């Protein structure tokens, strides 16, 4: 986790993952198969298949290890350019896909991988991982810390309560050489597996005429040796690679190996696999699935002469035109379209597939939005520049037109009319403003008059202060009650702060009372 606490990493991954889904389209991961003679890339996207390949000159990769790093990086850069070529001026301006990193599942040659089956009881996931790691330490072929290792489920037996795992080891230095070269060439390795795993996936998904419910034996004839794979319910269960070097006689250390040299090797190794098959599942091998170049009829004949099982050439239902060299890249491309959270398959590199994908997705997200923001700013800058130029030209044209009018014989008359119009408009605006500020007193007097009439009030005085919006009203009433009722009607009529102190109610000699009321409009 690159030193981060587990909980902190998971929290950040969850939050940023949600943000990525909202703002960043999901990136399809390609499959990259690397052999001694070629590097091939395949990608499934939107129901279509995209592929490219480059030939690697002899000596760049030998026996599955990088021997000439500079030439290897050069070949990978060429492959990158072929896969996402520059197509427009935007590409060369820095917004090109060809400058972005390509996430890939990498498949390496199987000859440097050590595999072995081990089993554990069916346990909770936390304890299961601990038990699997202990088993991996016990079956490690060499210095445990010098290898990348991982495991995946190969078979499960609910009756016996056991799970069988396929464990795999590969030298760290060899893997790191590939990973660093890929990064330099513009690729992001999400996971590293070996070709036997990828081929098993291709067989499971695309093979024709193979009963995957039964254990099947696959023999791949390659340029560096023979690779045996045993599938159990479509999953890789057993893997065994033998180099052609074992076919050399003691007195023939160098030079090409003839068919006579390898006959004994093929027969001997097939017998070993047959013994393993019989011990594990009982009985003899009935079918042998052969992956070999079309130019290898001698091998097929040799096997038929020495063994009784049926030989089947591996055929793919959708990619029958593909040569066997593409099978590994096809398998890794299939893994690339799996949801990252479900990818619990073997990965022989420093970090797990889900974590590595999260890290690469964050970087791709940042780069994408950096380019979007840069492009947006560039567009806005261009827009405002041209808008400014257009406005400046428009103003200049209007100024020139005005000067032309004033220089004409009737120009002075036009200017005088224009000034008169402007003066009239200013006066009209002042009149309208004065009208807005004028108070319409009709509703005010009408309201007071009707209320006074209703309560038998004779109004004797009305004083208004428009600045303070205040008024003083004097009048006569038949009695105290009438004056007070009149005061209350003013309150009900919407006047504010209506006041009638008792000291302002004065009795007259004729039996009436005089009063004074203050209020605000």
Short mmCIF file of C-alpha atoms in Angstrom, two decimals:
data_model
loop_
_atom_site.label_atom_id
_atom_site.label_comp_id
_atom_site.label_asym_id
_atom_site.label_seq_id
_atom_site.Cartn_x
_atom_site.Cartn_y
_atom_site.Cartn_z
CA UNK A 1 0.00 0.00 0.00
CA UNK A 2 3.03 2.23 -0.46
CA UNK A 3 3.29 2.82 3.30
CA UNK A 4 -0.32 4.01 3.73
CA UNK A 5 -2.44 2.50 6.50
CA UNK A 6 -4.95 0.00 5.15
CA UNK A 7 -8.04 1.90 6.35
CA UNK A 8 -6.77 5.23 5.00
CA UNK A 9 -6.04 3.66 1.62
CA UNK A 10 -9.47 2.02 1.40
CA UNK A 11 -11.26 5.25 2.38
CA UNK A 12 -9.39 7.32 -0.18
CA UNK A 13 -9.91 4.63 -2.83
CA UNK A 14 -13.66 4.59 -2.16
CA UNK A 15 -14.08 8.38 -2.24
CA UNK A 16 -11.86 8.93 -5.25
CA UNK A 17 -13.37 5.90 -7.00
CA UNK A 18 -16.83 7.49 -6.76
CA UNK A 19 -15.41 10.73 -8.15
CA UNK A 20 -13.74 8.88 -11.01
CA UNK A 21 -16.99 7.21 -12.01
CA UNK A 22 -18.75 10.57 -12.12
CA UNK A 23 -16.13 12.57 -13.99
CA UNK A 24 -13.90 10.09 -15.79
CA UNK A 25 -14.97 7.44 -18.30
CA UNK A 26 -13.76 3.94 -17.51
CA UNK A 27 -10.57 2.96 -19.32
CA UNK A 28 -10.42 -0.45 -20.94
CA UNK A 29 -7.22 -2.30 -20.11
CA UNK A 30 -5.37 -3.93 -22.99
CA UNK A 31 -3.59 -7.28 -22.97
CA UNK A 32 0.13 -7.33 -23.79
CA UNK A 33 1.90 -10.60 -24.54
CA UNK A 34 5.71 -10.53 -24.63
CA UNK A 35 7.77 -13.37 -26.08
CA UNK A 36 11.35 -13.84 -27.19
CA UNK A 37 10.57 -12.78 -30.76
CA UNK A 38 7.61 -10.38 -30.56
CA UNK A 39 5.40 -8.16 -28.41
CA UNK A 40 1.68 -8.24 -29.18
CA UNK A 41 -1.11 -6.06 -27.78
CA UNK A 42 -4.87 -6.72 -27.93
CA UNK A 43 -7.80 -4.70 -26.61
CA UNK A 44 -11.53 -5.42 -26.46
CA UNK A 45 -13.53 -2.19 -26.51
CA UNK A 46 -17.15 -1.49 -27.45
CA UNK A 47 -17.56 -4.93 -28.97
CA UNK A 48 -14.55 -4.56 -31.27
CA UNK A 49 -11.02 -5.95 -31.15
CA UNK A 50 -7.96 -3.80 -31.69
CA UNK A 51 -4.47 -5.25 -32.03
CA UNK A 52 -0.88 -4.39 -32.94
CA UNK A 53 2.47 -6.15 -32.82
CA UNK A 54 6.19 -5.55 -33.23
CA UNK A 55 8.98 -7.99 -33.95
CA UNK A 56 11.81 -8.13 -31.41
CA UNK A 57 15.21 -8.80 -32.91
CA UNK A 58 17.18 -11.85 -31.69
CA UNK A 59 19.13 -11.13 -28.52
CA UNK A 60 16.72 -8.53 -27.07
CA UNK A 61 14.95 -11.16 -24.95
CA UNK A 62 16.52 -14.54 -24.29
CA UNK A 63 14.94 -17.32 -22.26
CA UNK A 64 12.24 -14.94 -21.11
CA UNK A 65 14.63 -12.32 -19.69
CA UNK A 66 15.47 -8.84 -21.01
CA UNK A 67 19.02 -8.79 -22.34
CA UNK A 68 19.07 -5.53 -24.34
CA UNK A 69 16.96 -3.00 -22.47
CA UNK A 70 17.44 -0.06 -24.85
CA UNK A 71 16.28 -2.01 -27.89
CA UNK A 72 13.44 -3.51 -25.90
CA UNK A 73 12.19 -0.04 -24.87
CA UNK A 74 12.54 1.10 -28.49
CA UNK A 75 10.39 -1.80 -29.67
CA UNK A 76 7.74 -1.07 -27.02
CA UNK A 77 7.62 2.61 -28.00
CA UNK A 78 7.05 1.57 -31.60
CA UNK A 79 4.22 -0.69 -30.46
CA UNK A 80 2.71 2.16 -28.45
CA UNK A 81 2.79 4.46 -31.49
CA UNK A 82 1.16 1.82 -33.68
CA UNK A 83 -1.59 1.20 -31.14
CA UNK A 84 -2.53 4.87 -30.60
CA UNK A 85 -1.10 6.84 -33.57
CA UNK A 86 -1.25 10.62 -33.84
CA UNK A 87 -4.12 11.63 -36.13
CA UNK A 88 -4.69 15.37 -35.83
CA UNK A 89 -3.10 18.69 -34.99
CA UNK A 90 -4.47 18.33 -31.46
CA UNK A 91 -2.33 15.21 -31.04
CA UNK A 92 0.83 17.14 -31.81
CA UNK A 93 -0.30 20.03 -29.60
CA UNK A 94 -0.06 17.79 -26.55
CA UNK A 95 -3.60 16.42 -26.25
CA UNK A 96 -2.83 13.12 -27.95
CA UNK A 97 -3.85 9.71 -26.75
CA UNK A 98 -0.46 8.54 -27.98
CA UNK A 99 1.16 10.57 -25.20
CA UNK A 100 -0.99 8.97 -22.52
CA UNK A 101 -0.08 5.85 -20.61
CA UNK A 102 -1.78 2.65 -21.76
CA UNK A 103 -2.91 0.37 -18.90
CA UNK A 104 -2.06 -3.27 -19.72
CA UNK A 105 -2.19 -6.74 -18.26
CA UNK A 106 1.22 -8.22 -19.13
CA UNK A 107 1.83 -11.85 -20.02
CA UNK A 108 5.43 -13.10 -19.88
CA UNK A 109 6.92 -16.38 -21.04
CA UNK A 110 6.21 -19.29 -18.73
CA UNK A 111 9.73 -20.70 -18.69
CA UNK A 112 10.88 -18.55 -15.73
CA UNK A 113 7.79 -19.24 -13.60
CA UNK A 114 7.62 -21.92 -10.93
CA UNK A 115 4.14 -23.21 -10.10
CA UNK A 116 2.76 -25.72 -7.63
CA UNK A 117 -0.63 -26.79 -6.30
CA UNK A 118 -1.35 -26.62 -2.56
CA UNK A 119 -4.55 -26.99 -0.56
CA UNK A 120 -6.09 -25.46 2.57
CA UNK A 121 -9.33 -25.99 4.48
CA UNK A 122 -12.23 -23.70 3.56
CA UNK A 123 -11.69 -20.74 5.91
CA UNK A 124 -12.87 -17.11 6.28
CA UNK A 125 -11.11 -14.82 3.79
CA UNK A 126 -8.72 -13.29 6.36
CA UNK A 127 -7.53 -16.65 7.69
CA UNK A 128 -7.51 -18.13 4.20
CA UNK A 129 -5.03 -15.52 2.99
CA UNK A 130 -2.78 -16.16 5.98
CA UNK A 131 -2.90 -19.93 5.41
CA UNK A 132 -2.16 -19.51 1.70
CA UNK A 133 0.87 -17.33 2.41
CA UNK A 134 2.27 -19.89 4.84
CA UNK A 135 1.90 -22.57 2.17
CA UNK A 136 3.63 -20.34 -0.38
CA UNK A 137 6.58 -19.90 1.97
CA UNK A 138 6.87 -23.66 2.39
CA UNK A 139 6.80 -24.44 -1.36
CA UNK A 140 9.04 -21.55 -2.44
CA UNK A 141 11.70 -22.88 -4.86
CA UNK A 142 14.48 -20.54 -3.67
CA UNK A 143 14.97 -17.41 -1.57
CA UNK A 144 11.39 -16.43 -0.74
CA UNK A 145 12.13 -12.68 -0.63
CA UNK A 146 13.83 -12.75 -4.04
CA UNK A 147 10.58 -13.70 -5.81
CA UNK A 148 7.25 -12.15 -6.51
CA UNK A 149 4.57 -14.67 -5.63
CA UNK A 150 0.81 -14.98 -5.77
CA UNK A 151 -1.90 -17.62 -5.87
CA UNK A 152 -5.39 -18.18 -7.21
CA UNK A 153 -8.10 -20.74 -6.64
CA UNK A 154 -7.77 -23.82 -8.87
CA UNK A 155 -10.45 -26.13 -7.48
CA UNK A 156 -12.90 -26.30 -4.56
CA UNK A 157 -14.38 -29.42 -2.97
CA UNK A 158 -17.27 -28.59 -0.62
CA UNK A 159 -17.62 -32.22 0.46
CA UNK A 160 -14.07 -32.54 1.71
CA UNK A 161 -14.01 -28.91 2.87
CA UNK A 162 -10.80 -28.11 0.95
CA UNK A 163 -9.68 -25.52 -1.59
CA UNK A 164 -6.81 -26.16 -4.00
CA UNK A 165 -4.72 -23.18 -5.05
CA UNK A 166 -2.25 -22.69 -7.87
CA UNK A 167 0.80 -20.88 -6.49
CA UNK A 168 3.32 -19.11 -8.74
CA UNK A 169 6.76 -17.58 -8.23
CA UNK A 170 8.93 -15.41 -10.48
CA UNK A 171 12.26 -13.66 -9.90
CA UNK A 172 11.77 -10.03 -8.83
CA UNK A 173 14.70 -8.67 -10.81
CA UNK A 174 13.40 -10.19 -14.06
CA UNK A 175 9.88 -8.79 -13.51
CA UNK A 176 11.17 -5.35 -12.48
CA UNK A 177 13.18 -5.13 -15.71
CA UNK A 178 10.00 -5.63 -17.73
CA UNK A 179 7.91 -3.26 -15.60
CA UNK A 180 10.42 -0.39 -15.75
CA UNK A 181 10.87 -0.77 -19.53
CA UNK A 182 7.12 -0.78 -20.06
CA UNK A 183 6.71 2.36 -17.94
CA UNK A 184 9.41 4.14 -19.93
CA UNK A 185 7.68 3.21 -23.20
CA UNK A 186 4.30 4.59 -22.11
CA UNK A 187 2.55 1.55 -20.64
CA UNK A 188 1.14 1.03 -17.14
CA UNK A 189 1.41 -2.62 -16.04
CA UNK A 190 -1.71 -3.35 -13.98
CA UNK A 191 -0.82 -7.02 -13.47
CA UNK A 192 1.90 -9.42 -14.56
CA UNK A 193 1.03 -13.04 -15.27
CA UNK A 194 2.58 -15.86 -17.33
CA UNK A 195 1.47 -17.11 -20.72
CA UNK A 196 -0.01 -20.39 -19.49
CA UNK A 197 -2.59 -18.48 -17.42
CA UNK A 198 -3.50 -16.28 -20.38
CA UNK A 199 -3.79 -19.24 -22.76
CA UNK A 200 -6.06 -21.04 -20.27
CA UNK A 201 -8.37 -18.01 -20.35
CA UNK A 202 -8.39 -17.99 -24.15
CA UNK A 203 -9.20 -21.71 -24.27
CA UNK A 204 -11.99 -21.30 -21.72
CA UNK A 205 -13.63 -18.42 -23.59
CA UNK A 206 -13.08 -19.13 -27.28
CA UNK A 207 -12.16 -22.81 -27.84
CA UNK A 208 -14.32 -25.06 -30.05
CA UNK A 209 -15.04 -28.75 -29.45
CA UNK A 210 -13.36 -29.05 -26.02
CA UNK A 211 -15.20 -30.42 -22.98
CA UNK A 212 -13.93 -28.13 -20.24
CA UNK A 213 -15.87 -29.98 -17.54
CA UNK A 214 -13.25 -32.71 -17.80
CA UNK A 215 -9.52 -32.32 -17.10
CA UNK A 216 -7.74 -31.43 -20.34
CA UNK A 217 -4.06 -31.54 -21.26
CA UNK A 218 -2.64 -28.85 -23.56
CA UNK A 219 0.77 -29.04 -25.21
CA UNK A 220 2.21 -25.85 -26.66
CA UNK A 221 5.18 -26.18 -29.00
CA UNK A 222 7.16 -22.94 -28.95
CA UNK A 223 10.47 -21.61 -30.18
CA UNK A 224 12.11 -22.10 -26.79
CA UNK A 225 10.63 -25.37 -25.66
CA UNK A 226 7.45 -27.25 -24.84
CA UNK A 227 4.86 -26.01 -22.38
CA UNK A 228 2.45 -28.47 -20.74
CA UNK A 229 -0.78 -27.16 -19.23
CA UNK A 230 -3.46 -29.16 -17.47
CA UNK A 231 -6.89 -27.49 -17.17
CA UNK A 232 -9.46 -28.47 -14.57
CA UNK A 233 -12.93 -27.06 -15.34
CA UNK A 234 -11.32 -24.47 -17.58
CA UNK A 235 -8.83 -23.25 -14.97
CA UNK A 236 -5.08 -23.78 -15.07
CA UNK A 237 -4.29 -26.57 -12.61
CA UNK A 238 -0.81 -27.70 -13.61
CA UNK A 239 1.97 -26.06 -15.61
CA UNK A 240 5.28 -27.52 -16.71
CA UNK A 241 7.82 -25.97 -19.12
CA UNK A 242 10.79 -27.78 -20.67
CA UNK A 243 13.44 -25.92 -22.68
CA UNK A 244 14.80 -27.31 -25.94
CA UNK A 245 18.22 -27.06 -24.31
CA UNK A 246 17.42 -30.33 -22.52
CA UNK A 247 17.30 -31.99 -25.93
CA UNK A 248 20.94 -31.20 -26.69
CA UNK A 249 23.39 -33.99 -26.40
CA UNK A 250 26.45 -33.56 -24.25
CA UNK A 251 28.73 -33.05 -27.26
CA UNK A 252 26.37 -30.57 -28.94
CA UNK A 253 26.22 -27.49 -26.74
CA UNK A 254 25.55 -24.91 -29.46
CA UNK A 255 23.87 -24.71 -32.85
CA UNK A 256 20.40 -25.57 -34.07
CA UNK A 257 18.55 -28.50 -32.61
CA UNK A 258 17.31 -31.00 -35.17
CA UNK A 259 14.02 -32.86 -35.00
CA UNK A 260 15.92 -36.03 -34.14
CA UNK A 261 17.30 -34.24 -31.07
CA UNK A 262 13.88 -33.36 -29.68
CA UNK A 263 11.97 -36.61 -30.39
CA UNK A 264 13.17 -38.29 -27.22
CA UNK A 265 12.53 -35.14 -25.16
CA UNK A 266 8.89 -34.85 -26.32
CA UNK A 267 8.12 -38.52 -25.67
CA UNK A 268 9.79 -38.48 -22.26
CA UNK A 269 8.00 -35.35 -21.06
CA UNK A 270 4.58 -36.45 -22.31
CA UNK A 271 5.03 -39.65 -20.29
CA UNK A 272 5.73 -37.59 -17.17
CA UNK A 273 2.56 -35.55 -17.64
CA UNK A 274 0.58 -38.75 -18.30
CA UNK A 275 1.76 -40.14 -14.95
CA UNK A 276 0.73 -36.91 -13.18
CA UNK A 277 -2.70 -37.07 -14.85
CA UNK A 278 -3.26 -40.70 -13.86
CA UNK A 279 -2.23 -40.07 -10.25
CA UNK A 280 -4.49 -37.05 -9.91
CA UNK A 281 -7.64 -38.10 -11.78
CA UNK A 282 -7.15 -41.80 -12.53
CA UNK A 283 -7.13 -43.34 -15.99
CA UNK A 284 -5.22 -42.27 -19.07
CA UNK A 285 -5.23 -39.09 -21.10
CA UNK A 286 -7.85 -39.43 -23.85
CA UNK A 287 -7.30 -36.15 -25.69
CA UNK A 288 -4.26 -33.96 -26.14
CA UNK A 289 -4.90 -30.38 -27.25
CA UNK A 290 -2.00 -29.21 -29.43
CA UNK A 291 -0.90 -25.59 -29.91
CA UNK A 292 1.81 -25.59 -32.56
CA UNK A 293 2.77 -23.77 -35.75
CA UNK A 294 1.22 -25.20 -38.89
CA UNK A 295 4.69 -26.27 -39.96
CA UNK A 296 4.92 -28.93 -37.21
CA UNK A 297 3.17 -32.00 -38.73
CA UNK A 298 6.14 -34.15 -37.71
CA UNK A 299 5.39 -33.53 -34.02
CA UNK A 300 1.77 -34.55 -34.43
CA UNK A 301 2.84 -37.72 -36.25
CA UNK A 302 5.43 -38.50 -33.56
CA UNK A 303 2.81 -38.24 -30.79
CA UNK A 304 0.32 -40.42 -32.66
CA UNK A 305 2.95 -43.13 -33.21
CA UNK A 306 3.88 -43.28 -29.52
CA UNK A 307 0.60 -42.60 -27.67
CA UNK A 308 -3.00 -43.73 -28.02
CA UNK A 309 -4.80 -40.50 -27.19
CA UNK A 310 -6.55 -38.31 -29.74
CA UNK A 311 -4.75 -35.14 -30.84
CA UNK A 312 -6.85 -31.99 -31.24
CA UNK A 313 -5.59 -28.75 -32.74
CA UNK A 314 -6.77 -25.76 -30.70
CA UNK A 315 -9.34 -23.82 -32.71
CA UNK A 316 -11.01 -20.58 -31.64
CA UNK A 317 -14.62 -19.88 -32.58
CA UNK A 318 -14.19 -16.14 -33.16
CA UNK A 319 -10.51 -15.80 -34.01
CA UNK A 320 -9.77 -18.81 -36.20
CA UNK A 321 -7.52 -16.63 -38.39
CA UNK A 322 -5.23 -15.82 -35.45
CA UNK A 323 -1.95 -17.69 -35.20
CA UNK A 324 -1.03 -19.34 -31.90
CA UNK A 325 1.35 -16.45 -31.10
CA UNK A 326 -1.72 -14.28 -30.36
CA UNK A 327 -3.33 -16.66 -27.85
CA UNK A 328 -1.50 -15.25 -24.84
CA UNK A 329 -2.31 -11.61 -25.69
CA UNK A 330 -5.96 -12.57 -26.25
CA UNK A 331 -6.11 -14.11 -22.78
CA UNK A 332 -4.63 -11.07 -21.07
CA UNK A 333 -7.06 -8.81 -22.97
CA UNK A 334 -9.92 -10.89 -21.56
CA UNK A 335 -8.56 -10.27 -18.08
CA UNK A 336 -8.37 -6.56 -18.91
CA UNK A 337 -12.15 -6.26 -19.31
CA UNK A 338 -12.82 -7.88 -15.93
CA UNK A 339 -13.96 -5.50 -13.15
CA UNK A 340 -10.86 -4.68 -11.11
CA UNK A 341 -12.64 -5.54 -7.86
CA UNK A 342 -13.20 -9.09 -9.16
CA UNK A 343 -9.65 -9.64 -10.39
CA UNK A 344 -8.21 -11.91 -7.70
CA UNK A 345 -6.02 -13.81 -10.16
CA UNK A 346 -2.26 -14.28 -9.99
CA UNK A 347 -0.21 -11.11 -10.43
CA UNK A 348 3.56 -11.33 -10.11
CA UNK A 349 4.50 -7.73 -9.36
CA UNK A 350 5.02 -5.40 -6.42
CA UNK A 351 1.38 -4.32 -5.93
CA UNK A 352 -1.98 -6.00 -6.44
CA UNK A 353 -4.09 -5.46 -9.55
CA UNK A 354 -6.85 -3.46 -7.84
CA UNK A 355 -4.41 -1.10 -6.11
CA UNK A 356 -2.31 -0.63 -9.25
CA UNK A 357 -5.39 0.10 -11.32
CA UNK A 358 -6.58 2.64 -8.74
CA UNK A 359 -3.22 4.40 -8.83
CA UNK A 360 -3.15 4.48 -12.63
CA UNK A 361 -6.78 5.61 -12.80
CA UNK A 362 -5.99 8.56 -10.52
CA UNK A 363 -3.07 9.59 -12.74
CA UNK A 364 -5.13 9.24 -15.92
CA UNK A 365 -7.93 11.24 -14.28
CA UNK A 366 -5.55 14.08 -13.37
CA UNK A 367 -3.94 14.13 -16.82
CA UNK A 368 -7.30 14.07 -18.61
CA UNK A 369 -8.72 16.99 -16.65
CA UNK A 370 -5.43 18.87 -16.92
CA UNK A 371 -5.76 18.63 -20.70
CA UNK A 372 -9.46 19.52 -20.58
CA UNK A 373 -8.77 22.63 -18.49
CA UNK A 374 -5.85 23.62 -20.73
CA UNK A 375 -7.95 23.18 -23.85
CA UNK A 376 -10.84 25.13 -22.29
CA UNK A 377 -8.55 28.01 -21.31
CA UNK A 378 -7.04 28.02 -24.78
CA UNK A 379 -10.50 28.13 -26.35
CA UNK A 380 -11.69 30.92 -24.03
CA UNK A 381 -8.54 32.94 -24.68
CA UNK A 382 -9.07 32.63 -28.43
CA UNK A 383 -12.78 33.46 -28.07
CA UNK A 384 -12.17 36.63 -26.04
CA UNK A 385 -9.34 37.69 -28.33
CA UNK A 386 -11.49 37.47 -31.45
CA UNK A 387 -14.48 39.01 -29.61
CA UNK A 388 -12.28 41.95 -28.58
CA UNK A 389 -11.05 42.39 -32.15
CA UNK A 390 -14.64 42.27 -33.46
CA UNK A 391 -15.89 44.81 -30.92
CA UNK A 392 -12.99 47.15 -31.63
CA UNK A 393 -13.71 46.98 -35.37
CA UNK A 394 -17.41 47.66 -34.75
CA UNK A 395 -16.66 50.72 -32.59
CA UNK A 396 -14.25 52.08 -35.21
CA UNK A 397 -16.86 51.64 -37.93
CA UNK A 398 -19.50 53.47 -35.88
CA UNK A 399 -17.07 56.33 -35.11
CA UNK A 400 -16.22 56.65 -38.79
CA UNK A 401 -19.90 56.64 -39.71
CA UNK A 402 -20.63 59.39 -37.16
CA UNK A 403 -17.80 61.52 -38.48
CA UNK A 404 -19.12 61.10 -42.00
CA UNK A 405 -22.59 62.26 -40.89
CA UNK A 406 -21.25 65.35 -39.11
CA UNK A 407 -19.19 66.36 -42.14
CA UNK A 408 -22.20 66.15 -44.44
CA UNK A 409 -24.17 69.41 -45.28
CA UNK A 410 -27.08 68.31 -43.10
CA UNK A 411 -24.76 67.12 -40.33
CA UNK A 412 -25.20 70.17 -38.07
CA UNK A 413 -28.97 69.91 -38.30
CA UNK A 414 -28.79 66.19 -37.36
CA UNK A 415 -26.58 66.94 -34.35
CA UNK A 416 -28.95 69.71 -33.18
CA UNK A 417 -31.90 67.33 -33.43
CA UNK A 418 -29.92 64.69 -31.57
CA UNK A 419 -29.10 67.14 -28.75
CA UNK A 420 -32.74 68.24 -28.54
CA UNK A 421 -33.84 64.63 -28.34
CA UNK A 422 -31.36 63.93 -25.56
CA UNK A 423 -32.54 67.02 -23.61
CA UNK A 424 -36.17 65.97 -24.00
CA UNK A 425 -35.37 62.44 -22.82
CA UNK A 426 -33.62 63.77 -19.70
CA UNK A 427 -36.58 66.02 -18.83
CA UNK A 428 -39.02 63.19 -19.40
CA UNK A 429 -37.02 61.00 -17.06
CA UNK A 430 -37.14 63.70 -14.36
CA UNK A 431 -40.90 64.07 -14.73
CA UNK A 432 -41.37 60.33 -14.37
CA UNK A 433 -39.13 60.26 -11.32
CA UNK A 434 -41.06 63.14 -9.72
CA UNK A 435 -44.29 61.34 -10.39
CA UNK A 436 -42.97 58.23 -8.66
CA UNK A 437 -42.05 60.28 -5.57
CA UNK A 438 -45.45 62.08 -5.39
CA UNK A 439 -47.82 60.62 -2.81
CA UNK A 440 -51.43 60.01 -3.80
CA UNK A 441 -53.41 61.47 -0.85
CA UNK A 442 -56.90 60.59 -2.11
CA UNK A 443 -57.08 57.12 -0.47
CA UNK A 444 -55.73 58.63 2.78
CA UNK A 445 -58.41 61.32 3.10
CA UNK A 446 -61.12 58.98 1.94
CA UNK A 447 -60.27 56.42 4.62
CA UNK A 448 -60.23 59.02 7.46
CA UNK A 449 -63.43 60.71 6.26
CA UNK A 450 -65.42 57.49 6.04
CA UNK A 451 -64.23 56.36 9.49
CA UNK A 452 -65.13 59.74 11.05
CA UNK A 453 -68.59 59.69 9.49
CA UNK A 454 -69.18 56.16 10.77
CA UNK A 455 -68.42 57.09 14.39
CA UNK A 456 -70.07 60.54 14.40
CA UNK A 457 -66.80 62.45 14.51
CA UNK A 458 -66.52 66.07 13.46
CA UNK A 459 -62.95 66.73 12.22
CA UNK A 460 -61.53 70.08 13.31
CA UNK A 461 -57.85 69.72 12.43
CA UNK A 462 -55.45 67.61 10.25
CA UNK A 463 -51.71 68.31 10.17
CA UNK A 464 -49.26 66.26 8.03
CA UNK A 465 -45.44 65.98 8.22
CA UNK A 466 -44.39 64.30 4.97
CA UNK A 467 -40.72 64.07 6.00
CA UNK A 468 -41.51 62.07 9.13
CA UNK A 469 -44.62 60.41 7.60
CA UNK A 470 -46.53 61.57 10.72
CA UNK A 471 -49.97 63.17 11.20
CA UNK A 472 -51.98 64.98 13.95
CA UNK A 473 -55.74 64.81 13.82
CA UNK A 474 -58.19 66.81 15.98
CA UNK A 475 -61.94 66.40 16.29
CA UNK A 476 -65.16 66.38 18.34
CA UNK A 477 -67.18 63.37 19.43
CA UNK A 478 -70.41 62.72 21.30
CA UNK A 479 -68.45 61.10 24.10
CA UNK A 480 -65.29 59.32 25.20
CA UNK A 481 -66.46 56.01 23.69
CA UNK A 482 -66.97 57.49 20.24
CA UNK A 483 -63.49 59.05 20.28
CA UNK A 484 -61.90 55.78 21.37
CA UNK A 485 -63.84 53.76 18.76
CA UNK A 486 -62.69 56.18 16.08
CA UNK A 487 -59.09 55.74 17.24
CA UNK A 488 -59.45 51.93 17.01
CA UNK A 489 -60.86 52.19 13.49
CA UNK A 490 -57.71 54.02 12.43
CA UNK A 491 -55.62 51.15 13.78
CA UNK A 492 -57.76 48.66 11.87
CA UNK A 493 -57.40 50.81 8.78
CA UNK A 494 -53.66 50.21 8.64
CA UNK A 495 -52.30 53.35 10.27
CA UNK A 496 -49.28 52.84 12.52
CA UNK A 497 -48.47 54.03 16.05
CA UNK A 498 -51.99 55.46 16.55
CA UNK A 499 -52.07 57.25 19.94
CA UNK A 500 -54.98 58.83 21.89
CA UNK A 501 -53.87 59.71 25.42
CA UNK A 502 -56.75 60.15 27.92
CA UNK A 503 -55.31 63.53 28.85
CA UNK A 504 -56.03 64.69 25.29
CA UNK A 505 -59.79 64.00 25.66
CA UNK A 506 -61.38 67.24 26.93
CA UNK A 507 -65.08 67.66 27.86
CA UNK A 508 -66.92 70.61 26.28
CA UNK A 509 -69.82 72.63 27.85
CA UNK A 510 -72.27 71.32 25.21
CA UNK A 511 -71.69 67.70 26.34
CA UNK A 512 -69.29 66.79 23.53
CA UNK A 513 -65.60 65.99 23.90
CA UNK A 514 -62.62 67.30 21.99
CA UNK A 515 -59.64 64.99 21.30
CA UNK A 516 -56.28 64.87 19.54
CA UNK A 517 -54.88 61.69 17.83
CA UNK A 518 -51.35 61.21 16.51
CA UNK A 519 -50.36 58.45 14.05
CA UNK A 520 -47.95 57.54 11.26
CA UNK A 521 -48.77 56.81 7.67
#
